[in-house]
PDB file of C-alpha atoms in Angstrom:
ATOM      1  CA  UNK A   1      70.772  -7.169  61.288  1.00 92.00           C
ATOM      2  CA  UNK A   2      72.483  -4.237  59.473  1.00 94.00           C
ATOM      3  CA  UNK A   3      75.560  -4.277  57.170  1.00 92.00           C
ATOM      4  CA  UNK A   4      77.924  -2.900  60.333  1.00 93.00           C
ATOM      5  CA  UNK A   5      76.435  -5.796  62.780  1.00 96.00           C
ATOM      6  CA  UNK A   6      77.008  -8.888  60.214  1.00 95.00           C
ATOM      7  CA  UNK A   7      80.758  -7.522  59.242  1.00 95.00           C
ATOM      8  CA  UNK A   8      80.869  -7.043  63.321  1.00 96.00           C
ATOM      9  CA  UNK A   9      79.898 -11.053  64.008  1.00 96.00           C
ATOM     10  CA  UNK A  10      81.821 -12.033  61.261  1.00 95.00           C
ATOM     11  CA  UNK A  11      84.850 -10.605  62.540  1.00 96.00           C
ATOM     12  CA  UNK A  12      84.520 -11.474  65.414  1.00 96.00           C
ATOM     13  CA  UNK A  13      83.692 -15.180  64.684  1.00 96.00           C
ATOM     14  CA  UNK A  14      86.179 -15.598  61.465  1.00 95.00           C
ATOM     15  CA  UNK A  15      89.281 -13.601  64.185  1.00 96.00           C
ATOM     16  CA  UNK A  16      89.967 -11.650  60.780  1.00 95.00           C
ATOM     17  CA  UNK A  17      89.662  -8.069  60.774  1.00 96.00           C
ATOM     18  CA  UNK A  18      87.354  -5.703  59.517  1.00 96.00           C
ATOM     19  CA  UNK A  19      88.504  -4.356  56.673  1.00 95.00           C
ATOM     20  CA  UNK A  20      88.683  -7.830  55.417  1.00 95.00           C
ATOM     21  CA  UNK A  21      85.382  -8.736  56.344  1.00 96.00           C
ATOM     22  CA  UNK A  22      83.919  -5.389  54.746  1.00 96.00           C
ATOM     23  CA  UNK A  23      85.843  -6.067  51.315  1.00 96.00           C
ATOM     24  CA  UNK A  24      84.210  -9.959  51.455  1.00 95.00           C
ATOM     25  CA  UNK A  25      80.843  -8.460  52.091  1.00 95.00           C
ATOM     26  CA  UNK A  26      81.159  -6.065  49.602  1.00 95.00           C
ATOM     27  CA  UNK A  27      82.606  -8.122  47.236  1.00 96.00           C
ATOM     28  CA  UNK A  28      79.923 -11.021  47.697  1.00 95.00           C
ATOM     29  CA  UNK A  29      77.019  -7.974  47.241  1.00 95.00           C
ATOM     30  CA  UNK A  30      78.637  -6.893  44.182  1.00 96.00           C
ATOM     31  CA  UNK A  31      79.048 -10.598  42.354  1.00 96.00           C
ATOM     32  CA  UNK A  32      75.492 -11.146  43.789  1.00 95.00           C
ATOM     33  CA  UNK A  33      73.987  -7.611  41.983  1.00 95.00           C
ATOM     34  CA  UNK A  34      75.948  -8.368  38.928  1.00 96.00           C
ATOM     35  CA  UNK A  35      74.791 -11.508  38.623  1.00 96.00           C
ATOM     36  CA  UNK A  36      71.098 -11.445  39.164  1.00 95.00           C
ATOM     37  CA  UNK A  37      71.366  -8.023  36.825  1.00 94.00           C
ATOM     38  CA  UNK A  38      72.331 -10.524  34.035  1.00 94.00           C
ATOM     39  CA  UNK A  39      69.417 -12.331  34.793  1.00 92.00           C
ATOM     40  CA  UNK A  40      71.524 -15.358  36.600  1.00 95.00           C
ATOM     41  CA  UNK A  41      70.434 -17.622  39.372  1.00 96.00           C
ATOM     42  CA  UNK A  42      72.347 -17.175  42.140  1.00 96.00           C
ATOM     43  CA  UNK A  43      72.521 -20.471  44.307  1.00 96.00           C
ATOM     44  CA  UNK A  44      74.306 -20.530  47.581  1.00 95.00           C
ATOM     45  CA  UNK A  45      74.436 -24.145  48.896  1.00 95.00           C
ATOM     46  CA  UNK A  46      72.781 -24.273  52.125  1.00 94.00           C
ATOM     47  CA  UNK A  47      71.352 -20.814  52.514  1.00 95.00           C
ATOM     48  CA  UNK A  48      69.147 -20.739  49.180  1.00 97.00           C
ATOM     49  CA  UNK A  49      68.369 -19.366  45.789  1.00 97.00           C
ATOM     50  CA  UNK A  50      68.463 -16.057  44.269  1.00 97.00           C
ATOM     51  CA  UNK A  51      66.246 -15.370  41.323  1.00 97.00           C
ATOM     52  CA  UNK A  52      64.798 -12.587  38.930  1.00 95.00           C
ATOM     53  CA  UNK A  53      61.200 -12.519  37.793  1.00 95.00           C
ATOM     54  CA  UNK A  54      60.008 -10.932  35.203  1.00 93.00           C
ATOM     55  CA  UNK A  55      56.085  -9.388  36.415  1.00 92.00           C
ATOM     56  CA  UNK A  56      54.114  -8.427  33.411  1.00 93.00           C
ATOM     57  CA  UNK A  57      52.375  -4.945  33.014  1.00 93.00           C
ATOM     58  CA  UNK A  58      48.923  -4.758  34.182  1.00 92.00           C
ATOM     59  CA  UNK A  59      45.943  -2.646  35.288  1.00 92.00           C
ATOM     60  CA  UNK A  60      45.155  -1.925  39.088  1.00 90.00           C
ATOM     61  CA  UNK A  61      42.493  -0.133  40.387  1.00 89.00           C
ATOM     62  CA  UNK A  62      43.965   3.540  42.164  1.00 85.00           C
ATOM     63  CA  UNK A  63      41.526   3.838  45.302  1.00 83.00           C
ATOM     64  CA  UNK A  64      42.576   7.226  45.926  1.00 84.00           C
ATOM     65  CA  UNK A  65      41.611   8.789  43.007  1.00 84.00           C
ATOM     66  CA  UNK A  66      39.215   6.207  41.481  1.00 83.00           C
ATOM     67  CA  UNK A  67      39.881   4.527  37.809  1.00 87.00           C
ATOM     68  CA  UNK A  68      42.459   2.216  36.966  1.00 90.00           C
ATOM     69  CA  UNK A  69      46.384   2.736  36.785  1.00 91.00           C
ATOM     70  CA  UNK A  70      48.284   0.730  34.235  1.00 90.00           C
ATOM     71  CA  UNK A  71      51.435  -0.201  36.232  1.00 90.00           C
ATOM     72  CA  UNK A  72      55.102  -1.059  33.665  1.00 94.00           C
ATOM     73  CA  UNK A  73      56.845  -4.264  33.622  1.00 93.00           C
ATOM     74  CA  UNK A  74      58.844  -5.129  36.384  1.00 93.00           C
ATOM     75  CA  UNK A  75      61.605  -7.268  37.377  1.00 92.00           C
ATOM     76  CA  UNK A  76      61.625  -8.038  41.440  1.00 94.00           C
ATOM     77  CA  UNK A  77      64.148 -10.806  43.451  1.00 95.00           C
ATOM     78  CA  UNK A  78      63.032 -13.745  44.692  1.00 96.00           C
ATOM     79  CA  UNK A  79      64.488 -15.798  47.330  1.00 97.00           C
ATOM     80  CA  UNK A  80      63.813 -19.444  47.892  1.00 97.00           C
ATOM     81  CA  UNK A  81      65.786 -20.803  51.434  1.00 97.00           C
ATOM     82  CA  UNK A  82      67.467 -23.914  50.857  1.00 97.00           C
ATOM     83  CA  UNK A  83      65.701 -26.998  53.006  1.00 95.00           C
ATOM     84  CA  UNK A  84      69.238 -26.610  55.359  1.00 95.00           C
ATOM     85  CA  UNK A  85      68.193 -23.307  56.190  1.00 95.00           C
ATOM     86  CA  UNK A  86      64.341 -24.201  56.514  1.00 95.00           C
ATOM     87  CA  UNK A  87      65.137 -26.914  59.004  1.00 95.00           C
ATOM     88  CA  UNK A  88      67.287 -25.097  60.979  1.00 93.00           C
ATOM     89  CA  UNK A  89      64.844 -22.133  61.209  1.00 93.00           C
ATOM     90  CA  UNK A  90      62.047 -24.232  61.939  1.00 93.00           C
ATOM     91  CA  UNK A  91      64.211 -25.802  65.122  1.00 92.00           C
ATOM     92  CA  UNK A  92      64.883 -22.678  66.475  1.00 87.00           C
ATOM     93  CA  UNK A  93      60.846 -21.700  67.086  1.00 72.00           C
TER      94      UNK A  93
END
């Protein structure tokens, strides 16, 4: 689902219009950014968790041109579903 779908179904579900809709989206990506920027977890109750992780630097091997790359620091996003959201998921299939 893209951003124009969900602020679509939401509309259409919450009977508010879109520009509303697009500002709450917007508004929840931006607190969401911010916060996980600042190195916050981000818990939504009964959806799941929003984390940062730090990855240390290491050494991979570069297939295409043989020897080993040393790859920086990173931080990446993790996601952990709440167990709401796991049961209901697992229902559906």
């Amino acid at each position: 689902m893209d951003n124009t779908t969900l602020v679509a179904s939401l509309s259409t579900d919450l009977r508010r219009p879109r520009h509303d809709i697009e500002a709450l989206v917007g508004g929840l990506a931006s607190a969401l950014r911010d916060a996980l920027v600042d190195g916050d977890t981000v818990l939504l109750p009964g959806f799941g968790t929003f984390t940062t992780v730090k990855e240390d630097e290491k050494v991979v091997d570069d297939l295409d041109r043989g020897g080993s790359v040393l790859l920086p620091p990173a931080i990446t996003i993790q996601f952990n579903p709440s167990t709401l959201l796991r049961r209901k998921i697992s229902e559906q299939s």
